[in-house]
Coordinates of C-alpha atoms in Angstrom, one line a residue:
M656 CA -31.0 149.9 64.3
A657 CA -32.4 150.0 68.0
K658 CA -30.0 150.7 70.5
P659 CA -30.2 149.2 73.8
K660 CA -32.5 150.8 76.3
G661 CA -32.8 150.3 80.2
A662 CA -35.9 148.2 79.7
K663 CA -34.1 146.0 77.2
A664 CA -30.8 145.5 79.6
K665 CA -33.2 144.6 82.2
D666 CA -35.2 142.0 80.6
E667 CA -31.8 140.5 79.3
K668 CA -29.8 139.9 82.7
K669 CA -29.5 136.5 83.9
N670 CA -29.1 135.4 87.8
W671 CA -27.8 132.2 89.4
R672 CA -31.1 130.5 88.8
D673 CA -30.6 131.1 85.2
Q674 CA -27.2 129.9 85.1
L675 CA -28.3 126.6 87.1
A676 CA -31.1 125.8 84.6
A677 CA -28.7 126.4 82.0
L678 CA -26.7 123.7 83.1
R679 CA -29.0 121.3 81.8
S680 CA -27.4 122.0 78.6
I681 CA -24.2 120.0 80.0
P682 CA -25.4 116.7 79.6
P683 CA -26.3 117.1 76.0
Y684 CA -23.2 118.6 75.3
L685 CA -21.4 115.9 77.2
K686 CA -23.0 113.4 74.8
L687 CA -22.1 115.8 71.7
I688 CA -18.5 115.4 72.8
W689 CA -18.4 111.5 73.2
D690 CA -20.3 111.1 70.2
T691 CA -17.7 113.1 68.1
N692 CA -14.8 110.9 68.9
P693 CA -15.2 108.3 71.7
G694 CA -11.6 107.3 71.5
L695 CA -10.0 110.9 72.2
A696 CA -13.0 111.4 74.8
G697 CA -11.9 108.8 76.7
G698 CA -8.3 109.5 76.3
S699 CA -8.7 113.0 77.7
I700 CA -10.3 111.4 80.5
L701 CA -7.9 108.6 81.6
L702 CA -5.1 111.1 80.8
R703 CA -6.6 113.7 83.5
L704 CA -7.4 111.0 86.0
L705 CA -3.6 110.2 86.0
Q706 CA -2.8 113.8 86.1
A707 CA -5.1 114.5 89.1
A708 CA -3.0 112.5 91.5
L709 CA 0.6 113.8 90.8
P710 CA 0.4 117.3 92.4
T711 CA -0.2 115.4 95.7
A712 CA 2.3 112.7 95.1
I713 CA 5.0 115.3 94.1
L714 CA 4.8 117.2 97.6
Y715 CA 4.4 114.3 99.4
V716 CA 7.8 113.1 98.0
G717 CA 9.0 116.6 98.5
K718 CA 8.3 116.4 102.2
L719 CA 9.8 112.9 102.6
I720 CA 13.3 114.3 100.8
I721 CA 13.4 117.3 103.1
D722 CA 12.9 115.2 106.0
E723 CA 15.4 112.9 104.9
V724 CA 18.0 115.7 104.7
L725 CA 17.3 116.8 108.0
R726 CA 17.5 113.6 109.3
L727 CA 21.1 112.8 107.5
L728 CA 22.1 116.5 108.8
E729 CA 21.1 115.4 112.4
T730 CA 22.7 111.8 112.5
Q731 CA 25.5 112.7 110.2
D732 CA 24.5 109.0 108.6
G733 CA 26.4 108.7 105.5
A734 CA 23.6 106.5 103.7
T735 CA 22.2 108.6 101.1
D736 CA 20.6 106.0 98.9
L737 CA 16.9 106.5 100.2
L738 CA 17.4 110.3 99.4
W739 CA 18.5 110.0 95.8
K740 CA 15.8 107.4 95.2
L741 CA 13.2 109.9 96.7
V742 CA 14.9 112.7 94.0
A743 CA 14.5 110.3 91.2
L744 CA 11.0 109.5 92.1
E745 CA 10.2 113.0 92.2
L746 CA 11.9 113.7 88.7
V747 CA 9.8 110.9 87.1
L748 CA 6.9 112.2 88.8
A749 CA 7.8 115.7 87.3
L750 CA 8.4 114.3 84.0
A751 CA 5.4 112.2 84.2
T752 CA 3.3 115.3 84.7
D753 CA 4.8 117.6 81.8
L754 CA 4.2 114.5 79.5
L755 CA 0.3 114.2 80.6
S756 CA -0.1 117.7 80.3
R757 CA 1.3 117.8 76.7
A758 CA -0.7 114.7 75.7
T759 CA -3.8 116.0 77.2
T760 CA -3.4 119.3 75.3
L761 CA -2.8 117.7 72.2
I762 CA -6.0 115.3 72.6
D763 CA -8.1 118.3 73.8
G764 CA -7.1 120.6 70.7
L765 CA -7.9 117.9 68.3
L766 CA -11.1 117.0 70.0
T767 CA -12.0 120.9 70.2
D768 CA -11.4 121.3 66.5
L769 CA -13.9 118.0 65.8
I770 CA -16.6 119.6 67.9
S771 CA -16.2 123.2 66.1
N772 CA -16.3 121.1 62.7
R773 CA -19.3 119.4 64.0
T774 CA -21.3 122.0 65.4
S775 CA -20.9 124.3 62.5
V776 CA -22.1 121.5 60.3
D777 CA -25.2 120.8 62.4
I778 CA -25.9 124.6 62.2
M779 CA -25.9 124.6 58.6
R780 CA -28.0 121.3 58.3
H781 CA -30.2 122.4 60.6
A782 CA -30.8 126.0 59.2
A783 CA -31.5 124.1 55.9
T784 CA -34.4 122.6 57.3
L785 CA -35.9 125.5 58.5
D786 CA -38.7 127.7 56.8
L787 CA -37.8 130.7 54.6
Y788 CA -40.2 133.1 56.3
Q789 CA -37.7 132.5 59.3
F790 CA -34.7 133.7 57.6
E791 CA -36.7 137.0 57.1
D792 CA -37.1 137.5 60.8
A793 CA -34.6 139.6 62.6
E794 CA -35.0 137.7 65.9
F795 CA -34.5 134.5 64.1
Y796 CA -31.4 135.8 62.6
D797 CA -30.3 137.1 66.2
K798 CA -30.8 133.5 67.6
M799 CA -28.6 132.2 65.0
E800 CA -26.0 134.5 65.2
R801 CA -26.1 133.5 69.0
A802 CA -25.6 129.9 67.8
R803 CA -23.0 130.3 65.2
R804 CA -20.7 132.2 67.9
Q805 CA -21.1 129.2 69.9
T806 CA -19.3 126.9 67.1
A807 CA -15.4 128.0 68.4
G808 CA -16.0 128.9 72.1
R809 CA -17.8 125.7 73.1
G810 CA -14.5 123.9 72.7
V811 CA -13.4 126.2 75.5
L812 CA -16.5 124.8 77.5
M813 CA -15.2 121.3 76.7
A814 CA -11.6 121.8 78.1
Q815 CA -13.2 123.7 81.2
L816 CA -15.3 120.5 81.8
L817 CA -12.5 117.8 81.6
A818 CA -10.3 120.7 83.7
Q819 CA -13.0 120.6 86.6
F820 CA -13.2 117.1 86.5
Q821 CA -9.4 116.8 86.8
S822 CA -9.2 119.6 89.3
T823 CA -11.8 118.3 91.7
I824 CA -9.8 115.1 91.9
T825 CA -6.7 116.8 92.6
L826 CA -8.8 118.8 95.4
V827 CA -10.1 115.7 97.1
V828 CA -6.6 114.0 97.2
L829 CA -5.1 117.1 98.6
G830 CA -7.8 117.9 100.8
I831 CA -8.0 114.2 102.5
S832 CA -4.0 114.6 103.0
V833 CA -4.2 118.2 104.7
V834 CA -6.9 117.0 107.0
A835 CA -4.9 114.3 108.3
F836 CA -2.7 116.9 109.4
N837 CA -4.6 119.9 110.6
P838 CA -8.5 120.1 109.7
W839 CA -8.7 123.9 110.4
L840 CA -6.9 124.5 107.4
I841 CA -10.0 123.7 105.3
L842 CA -12.1 126.2 107.1
L843 CA -9.4 128.8 106.5
L844 CA -9.6 127.8 102.7
I845 CA -13.2 128.2 102.6
V846 CA -13.1 131.8 103.9
A847 CA -10.3 132.8 101.5
V848 CA -12.3 131.6 97.9
I849 CA -16.1 131.6 98.5
P850 CA -16.1 135.5 98.4
S851 CA -14.1 135.5 95.1
F852 CA -16.2 133.0 93.5
I853 CA -19.4 135.2 94.2
Q854 CA -17.6 138.1 92.8
E855 CA -16.7 136.3 89.8
N856 CA -20.2 134.7 89.3
Y857 CA -21.7 137.9 89.5
F858 CA -19.8 139.9 86.8
N859 CA -19.9 136.7 84.5
Q860 CA -23.5 137.0 84.4
Q861 CA -23.4 140.9 83.9
K862 CA -21.0 140.1 81.0
Y863 CA -23.4 137.6 79.6
S864 CA -26.3 140.1 79.7
L865 CA -24.3 142.4 78.3
T866 CA -23.1 140.0 75.3
R867 CA -26.8 139.1 74.8
S868 CA -28.6 142.3 74.9
W869 CA -26.4 143.7 72.0
T870 CA -26.8 140.9 69.6
P871 CA -28.5 142.8 67.3
E872 CA -26.0 146.1 67.5
R873 CA -23.0 143.6 67.0
R874 CA -24.7 141.9 63.9
E875 CA -24.7 145.9 62.6
L876 CA -21.1 146.5 63.4
D877 CA -20.5 143.2 61.1
Y878 CA -22.7 144.6 58.4
L879 CA -21.0 147.9 58.7
R880 CA -17.4 146.5 58.8
Y881 CA -18.6 144.4 55.6
I882 CA -19.8 147.3 53.5
G883 CA -17.0 149.4 54.5
A884 CA -14.7 147.2 53.0
S885 CA -16.2 145.1 50.3
D886 CA -15.9 144.4 46.5
V887 CA -19.5 144.5 46.3
T888 CA -19.9 147.9 47.5
A889 CA -16.7 149.4 46.7
K890 CA -18.5 151.3 43.7
E891 CA -21.3 153.0 45.4
V892 CA -19.1 153.8 48.6
K893 CA -16.8 155.9 46.1
I894 CA -19.1 157.4 43.6
F895 CA -21.4 158.6 46.8
G896 CA -18.8 159.4 49.3
L897 CA -19.9 156.8 51.8
A898 CA -16.9 156.1 53.6
D899 CA -16.9 159.0 56.4
F900 CA -20.8 158.1 57.2
I901 CA -20.2 154.2 57.2
T902 CA -16.8 154.6 59.6
N903 CA -18.7 157.2 61.7
R904 CA -21.4 155.1 62.5
F905 CA -19.2 152.2 63.3
D906 CA -17.3 154.2 65.3
E907 CA -20.0 155.8 67.4
L908 CA -21.8 152.5 67.7
S909 CA -18.5 150.4 68.5
M910 CA -17.4 153.1 71.2
K911 CA -21.2 153.2 72.7
Y912 CA -20.4 149.2 73.4
Y913 CA -17.0 150.2 74.3
L914 CA -17.6 152.4 77.1
I915 CA -20.6 149.9 78.6
N916 CA -18.1 147.3 78.5
R917 CA -15.2 149.2 80.0
D918 CA -17.3 150.3 83.2
L919 CA -18.1 146.4 83.6
S920 CA -14.4 145.9 83.1
V921 CA -13.3 148.2 85.5
R922 CA -15.9 147.3 88.4
R923 CA -14.7 143.6 87.9
A924 CA -11.0 144.3 88.1
G925 CA -11.6 146.5 91.4
W926 CA -13.6 143.7 92.9
G927 CA -11.2 141.4 91.6
A928 CA -8.3 142.9 93.4
F929 CA -10.1 143.4 96.6
F930 CA -11.1 139.7 97.0
S931 CA -7.7 138.6 96.2
T932 CA -6.1 140.4 98.8
I933 CA -8.6 138.7 101.3
G934 CA -7.6 135.3 99.8
S935 CA -3.7 136.3 99.9
L936 CA -4.3 137.6 103.8
T937 CA -6.0 134.3 104.5
Y938 CA -3.1 132.1 102.9
Y939 CA -0.5 133.7 105.2
G940 CA -2.7 133.2 108.1
A941 CA -2.7 129.8 107.4
Y942 CA 1.4 129.8 106.8
V943 CA 1.5 131.5 110.2
L944 CA -0.5 128.5 111.9
I945 CA 1.6 125.8 110.1
I946 CA 5.1 127.6 111.1
T947 CA 3.7 127.8 114.8
Q948 CA 3.0 124.4 115.0
T949 CA 6.6 123.4 113.5
V950 CA 8.4 125.7 115.8
N951 CA 6.5 124.2 118.8
G952 CA 7.4 120.5 117.4
L953 CA 4.0 119.7 116.8
I954 CA 5.1 118.8 112.9
T955 CA 8.4 118.3 110.8
V956 CA 9.9 120.8 108.8
G957 CA 9.1 118.5 105.8
T958 CA 5.3 118.6 106.9
L959 CA 5.6 122.4 107.1
T960 CA 6.6 122.2 103.4
F961 CA 3.9 119.8 102.3
L962 CA 1.0 121.7 104.1
A963 CA 2.3 125.0 103.0
G964 CA 2.2 123.9 99.3
A965 CA -0.7 121.8 99.5
F966 CA -2.7 124.8 101.1
R967 CA -1.2 126.8 98.4
R968 CA -2.5 124.5 95.6
M969 CA -5.8 123.8 97.4
Q970 CA -6.4 127.4 97.6
Q971 CA -5.5 127.9 93.7
G972 CA -7.3 124.8 92.9
L973 CA -10.4 125.6 94.9
R974 CA -10.2 129.1 93.1
N975 CA -10.0 127.8 89.9
I976 CA -13.0 125.2 90.4
L977 CA -15.0 127.8 91.7
S978 CA -14.0 130.5 89.3
R979 CA -14.0 127.8 86.4
F980 CA -17.8 126.7 87.5
A981 CA -19.0 130.3 87.2
S982 CA -17.3 130.5 83.6
I983 CA -18.9 126.9 82.9
G984 CA -22.2 128.4 84.1
E985 CA -21.4 131.3 81.8
N986 CA -20.5 129.2 78.8
A987 CA -23.6 127.0 79.7
L988 CA -25.5 130.4 79.0
Y989 CA -24.2 130.5 75.6
L990 CA -24.0 127.1 75.0
Q991 CA -28.1 126.9 75.8
D992 CA -28.4 129.6 72.7
L993 CA -26.9 126.9 70.6
F994 CA -29.3 124.2 72.0
D995 CA -32.3 126.6 71.3
F996 CA -31.2 127.3 67.9
F997 CA -31.6 123.6 67.2
E998 CA -35.0 123.7 69.0
I999 CA -36.3 125.8 66.7
K1000 CA -38.6 123.6 64.1
P1001 CA -40.0 124.4 60.7
R1002 CA -43.6 124.8 60.0
I1003 CA -43.3 123.7 56.5
A1004 CA -42.8 119.8 56.7
D1005 CA -44.2 116.5 55.4
Q1006 CA -47.2 115.4 56.9
G1007 CA -47.8 111.8 58.4
A1008 CA -48.3 109.8 55.2
S1009 CA -47.0 112.1 52.7
L1010 CA -47.8 110.9 48.9
P1011 CA -44.8 110.7 46.6
F1012 CA -44.7 113.7 44.0
P1013 CA -46.1 112.1 40.2
E1014 CA -43.6 110.8 38.0
K1015 CA -45.6 112.6 35.7
V1016 CA -47.9 115.9 36.4
K1017 CA -51.3 115.1 34.4
E1018 CA -53.5 117.9 35.4
G1019 CA -51.6 120.9 36.7
W1020 CA -51.9 123.5 39.9
V1021 CA -55.0 124.9 41.0
F1022 CA -55.3 127.8 43.4
E1023 CA -58.3 128.0 45.5
N1024 CA -59.0 131.2 47.2
V1025 CA -55.5 131.2 48.6
S1026 CA -54.4 134.2 50.6
F1027 CA -50.9 134.7 52.3
R1028 CA -49.8 137.1 54.8
Y1029 CA -46.2 137.6 56.1
P1030 CA -45.6 137.0 59.9
G1031 CA -46.1 140.2 61.7
A1032 CA -47.4 142.0 58.6
E1033 CA -51.1 143.9 58.4
Q1034 CA -51.6 143.4 55.2
F1035 CA -52.1 140.1 52.8
A1036 CA -49.2 139.9 50.2
I1037 CA -51.6 137.4 48.5
K1038 CA -55.3 137.6 49.0
D1039 CA -58.2 135.3 47.7
L1040 CA -56.5 134.4 44.7
S1041 CA -58.0 131.4 42.4
F1042 CA -56.6 130.4 39.0
T1043 CA -55.6 127.2 37.4
L1044 CA -52.3 126.2 35.9
P1045 CA -52.9 123.4 33.4
V1046 CA -49.8 120.9 32.9
G1047 CA -47.7 121.7 30.0
T1048 CA -48.8 125.6 30.3
R1049 CA -46.6 128.8 30.1
L1050 CA -47.8 131.2 32.7
A1051 CA -46.1 134.7 32.8
L1052 CA -47.1 136.9 36.0
V1053 CA -47.4 140.4 35.1
G1054 CA -48.0 143.7 37.7
E1055 CA -46.2 146.2 39.6
N1056 CA -43.6 145.8 42.2
G1057 CA -45.2 144.6 45.4
A1058 CA -48.2 142.9 43.4
G1059 CA -47.3 139.5 44.7
K1060 CA -45.7 137.9 42.1
T1061 CA -42.7 136.4 43.9
T1062 CA -44.8 135.4 46.6
L1063 CA -47.0 133.6 44.3
V1064 CA -44.1 131.4 42.9
K1065 CA -42.9 130.8 46.4
L1066 CA -46.4 129.4 47.4
L1067 CA -45.7 127.1 44.3
A1068 CA -42.4 126.1 45.2
R1069 CA -43.9 125.3 48.9
L1070 CA -41.3 128.2 50.3
Y1071 CA -44.2 129.4 52.1
E1072 CA -47.5 127.8 52.9
P1073 CA -50.9 129.7 52.3
T1074 CA -52.5 131.6 55.3
S1075 CA -55.6 130.6 53.8
G1076 CA -57.3 128.5 50.9
R1077 CA -55.3 125.8 49.5
I1078 CA -53.1 124.8 46.3
L1079 CA -53.9 121.6 44.5
L1080 CA -51.5 119.3 42.2
D1081 CA -53.4 117.0 40.3
G1082 CA -56.9 117.3 42.6
R1083 CA -54.8 117.1 46.1
D1084 CA -53.2 119.7 48.6
L1085 CA -50.0 120.4 47.5
R1086 CA -48.9 119.9 51.3
Q1087 CA -49.9 116.0 51.2
Y1088 CA -47.0 115.4 49.0
R1089 CA -43.3 114.8 50.1
L1090 CA -41.7 118.0 50.6
A1091 CA -38.4 116.9 49.3
E1092 CA -39.9 115.3 46.1
L1093 CA -41.8 118.5 45.5
R1094 CA -38.9 120.7 45.5
D1095 CA -36.9 118.5 43.3
N1096 CA -39.6 119.0 40.8
V1097 CA -39.5 122.4 40.6
G1098 CA -36.6 124.4 39.4
V1099 CA -36.7 128.1 40.5
I1100 CA -34.3 131.1 39.5
F1101 CA -34.8 134.1 41.2
Q1102 CA -33.9 137.8 40.0
D1103 CA -31.5 137.9 43.2
F1104 CA -30.0 134.5 42.3
F1105 CA -26.7 133.8 44.1
R1106 CA -23.3 134.3 42.5
Y1107 CA -21.1 131.7 44.0
Q1108 CA -17.4 131.8 44.1
L1109 CA -16.8 128.8 42.8
T1110 CA -15.8 127.1 39.2
V1111 CA -18.4 127.4 36.4
R1112 CA -19.0 123.5 36.7
E1113 CA -20.0 124.2 40.4
N1114 CA -22.1 127.1 39.6
I1115 CA -24.0 125.3 37.4
A1116 CA -24.3 122.1 39.3
V1117 CA -25.7 123.7 42.1
G1118 CA -29.5 123.5 39.9
R1119 CA -28.8 119.6 40.6
I1120 CA -25.9 119.1 42.9
E1121 CA -25.8 115.4 42.3
A1122 CA -25.2 115.9 38.6
I1123 CA -21.7 117.9 39.7
D1124 CA -19.8 115.2 37.9
E1125 CA -21.9 114.7 34.7
Q1126 CA -20.0 117.0 32.5
E1127 CA -22.3 116.3 29.8
Q1128 CA -25.3 117.4 31.4
I1129 CA -23.4 120.4 32.6
E1130 CA -22.6 121.3 28.9
E1131 CA -25.7 120.5 27.5
S1132 CA -27.6 122.9 30.3
A1133 CA -24.9 125.6 29.4
R1134 CA -25.8 125.3 25.5
K1135 CA -29.6 125.6 26.3
S1136 CA -29.1 128.8 28.5
L1137 CA -26.6 130.3 26.1
A1138 CA -23.9 130.4 28.7
A1139 CA -21.7 128.1 26.8
D1140 CA -20.6 131.0 24.6
V1141 CA -19.8 132.6 27.7
V1142 CA -17.7 129.8 29.0
A1143 CA -16.0 129.4 25.5
E1144 CA -14.3 132.7 26.2
L1145 CA -12.8 131.8 30.0
P1146 CA -9.1 130.5 30.1
G1147 CA -10.2 127.9 32.2
G1148 CA -13.4 126.9 30.5
Y1149 CA -15.7 124.9 33.1
D1150 CA -13.0 124.7 35.8
Q1151 CA -12.6 128.5 35.7
L1152 CA -13.2 129.9 39.2
L1153 CA -15.8 132.5 39.0
G1154 CA -16.0 136.0 41.1
R1155 CA -13.4 138.1 43.1
R1156 CA -12.9 136.4 46.2
F1157 CA -10.3 134.3 45.5
A1158 CA -6.9 134.1 43.7
G1159 CA -7.0 133.4 40.0
A1160 CA -10.7 134.0 40.0
Q1161 CA -12.8 135.8 36.9
D1162 CA -15.8 138.0 37.3
L1163 CA -18.5 138.2 34.8
S1164 CA -21.0 140.9 33.6
G1165 CA -24.5 140.3 34.9
G1166 CA -25.6 139.0 31.6
Q1167 CA -23.3 136.6 31.7
W1168 CA -23.7 135.3 35.2
Q1169 CA -27.5 135.4 34.6
K1170 CA -27.0 133.0 31.8
I1171 CA -25.1 130.7 34.5
A1172 CA -27.9 130.9 36.4
L1173 CA -30.2 129.9 33.7
A1174 CA -28.2 126.8 33.3
R1175 CA -29.2 125.8 36.6
A1176 CA -32.7 125.7 35.6
Y1177 CA -32.1 123.8 32.8
I1178 CA -29.7 121.1 34.4
R1179 CA -32.6 120.6 36.9
D1180 CA -35.2 118.9 34.7
A1181 CA -38.2 119.6 36.8
Q1182 CA -41.7 119.5 36.0
L1183 CA -42.1 122.9 37.0
L1184 CA -39.7 125.9 35.7
I1185 CA -40.3 129.3 37.4
L1186 CA -38.0 132.2 36.1
D1187 CA -38.6 135.1 38.4
E1188 CA -37.2 138.0 36.4
P1189 CA -33.7 136.2 35.8
T1190 CA -32.8 138.1 32.7
S1191 CA -33.0 141.6 33.9
A1192 CA -29.6 142.4 33.1
L1193 CA -29.8 141.5 29.8
D1194 CA -31.1 143.9 26.9
A1195 CA -34.3 143.6 25.4
R1196 CA -33.2 141.3 22.2
A1197 CA -31.0 139.1 24.5
E1198 CA -33.9 138.6 26.9
Y1199 CA -36.4 137.9 24.2
E1200 CA -33.9 135.3 22.7
V1201 CA -33.3 133.4 25.8
F1202 CA -37.5 133.4 26.3
Q1203 CA -37.9 132.0 22.7
R1204 CA -35.3 129.3 23.4
F1205 CA -36.6 128.5 26.8
S1206 CA -40.0 128.4 25.3
D1207 CA -38.7 125.7 22.6
L1208 CA -36.7 123.5 25.1
I1209 CA -39.5 123.1 28.1
R1210 CA -42.1 121.8 25.5
G1211 CA -44.8 119.5 27.2
K1212 CA -43.4 121.1 30.9
S1213 CA -45.1 124.1 33.1
A1214 CA -43.5 127.2 33.5
V1215 CA -44.2 130.5 35.1
L1216 CA -42.5 133.5 33.9
I1217 CA -42.1 137.1 35.6
S1218 CA -40.9 139.7 33.5
H1219 CA -41.6 143.4 33.1
R1220 CA -40.7 143.4 29.4
F1221 CA -44.2 142.8 27.7
S1222 CA -42.7 141.8 24.4
T1223 CA -41.4 138.6 26.3
V1224 CA -44.5 138.2 28.2
R1225 CA -46.5 137.9 25.1
M1226 CA -44.9 134.7 24.3
A1227 CA -46.7 132.9 27.2
D1228 CA -49.9 130.7 26.7
V1229 CA -51.6 132.7 29.5
I1230 CA -51.0 135.9 31.6
L1231 CA -51.9 136.6 35.0
F1232 CA -52.1 140.6 36.1
L1233 CA -51.6 140.7 39.6
E1234 CA -52.7 144.1 41.7
Y1235 CA -52.2 144.3 45.0
G1236 CA -52.2 140.5 45.8
Q1237 CA -55.6 139.8 44.0
R1238 CA -56.3 138.7 40.5
L1239 CA -57.4 141.6 38.1
E1240 CA -57.0 140.1 34.6
M1241 CA -56.4 136.8 33.1
G1242 CA -55.9 135.2 29.4
S1243 CA -53.7 135.2 26.7
H1244 CA -52.0 138.5 25.3
E1245 CA -54.8 138.7 22.5
A1246 CA -57.5 138.2 24.8
L1247 CA -56.0 140.9 27.3
M1248 CA -55.5 143.5 24.6
E1249 CA -59.2 142.8 23.2
L1250 CA -60.1 143.4 26.9
D1251 CA -59.0 146.9 26.8
G1252 CA -58.0 147.0 30.4
R1253 CA -55.0 147.4 32.6
Y1254 CA -52.6 145.2 30.9
A1255 CA -53.4 146.5 27.6
E1256 CA -52.8 149.9 29.0
L1257 CA -49.4 149.3 30.4
F1258 CA -48.4 147.1 27.2
R1259 CA -49.1 150.0 25.0
L1260 CA -47.3 152.5 27.2
Q1261 CA -44.2 150.4 27.3
A1262 CA -44.5 150.0 23.5
R1263 CA -44.5 153.4 23.1
G1264 CA -41.1 154.0 24.9
Y1265 CA -39.5 152.0 22.0
E1266 CA -41.3 153.9 19.3

């Protein structure tokens, strides 16, 4: 994979203008928070409003206590009722602060979990609407990866926004109190905090730029971490001795990131210490000013403690507000990644007035000069392809790897759309039909079907998930695909957990998995069934039996079969031989053998291998 270059890093750099622009994501994020749970969001705001005034109240009550103690010492007055009432009031305020803080933490935690869950669900739902070709694009994967990383971290942003709201109110209340005694303290406060804010903001931008520019490399690190310790790759890692290769590559790439990140962290810590020193010096300058005023009799000792405490709180509060603002700006940049992902729209979608899919296909499918080229590719995967698939016909696709067979079936299922030409269904362009209904009526089992780490029942029901509780349909589909014999040998039957990931699960052989996958095609009960080499793990006899059974069970429906075994292919009604994405030959097995062309040549070549 490509490593970051200077030009790349430069392109990824973000400045304060980018952060300000990213703040536009805050309003929709606040709406997301409110919509997730208005009760919890409103409760958090109310609690923070109550908390915001408490620091100033506690400081002022402390001032009154000190002044009252000094008065009692000077006057030798034994009336301490007011003193103890003030102490009791301070205790109540302290307890209220603790209780409100704990309640706020609880509500924020619950709300954070809900937002994380909702964001994860939204990402999955949105990803399901996007086009297949988008998932095959590396740039799209980078965007999706950045969006995924925001699901947990954006809960932190919510807490920061609410804390910023609370801190701002606290700072305003403290500021009004301090100005009433000494306005110059506000000027010193600004001098103490602003430089530190600028420094913090600068390094937040640098951190974001580094994280964003290394998205592909972090994906590679995750991949290396996966293949280095996975049950899927364990056999080949051991057999081929890949452990050192994988770990060394991971170590090299991770150390490169570490060194860049270390340099940034060291510079951030150094400048942070410098500006922190300036802040401390400024605070003690203000402290000297307050002490001088007290010694000169301009303010009381209680006022000294109030101003010293208020200034310290304001300094810390303003620093936190500005630092948090920089952090919010940084998180808003990440948040923008999340909303940018949601802005990605599919190209394959329903048109304005889409037609319902026919309850029963009458004529069939027609390819008219169809060409398809993958985004960014120079050559066409399918080129000027024309043929007819009449309803009720079993069509076999034949050709060498890369001939365009899988691309063709994806066009039929409208996972792709033609670059040029058109596909007709009952005389109408396939794009005119409702997309969801079209796909409901097309059942596809690919060679690389997914092995879900779920129960047998769920693995079959994914073919038509609304039938997950229909035991009769599931068992009937298993009988049709010959998976019933596999299930009979499992200790948990249809409730047996499959795979190796979870405790109590049992893995299957490749052939057994393929029978489970075939059951998905049967339970779908679609008008067009497509089998894209789903029986490659079966031996020739088993594959023949599966396809023979398949042919008997789908009578009256249309089917497309892809297989490299010509003994199976010959069972089809029509065979389409593809070469370089173009139609080379088409006809029945007998007709193509009589033609004595490319199909006949390969058929005899394969048959000779069985002699």
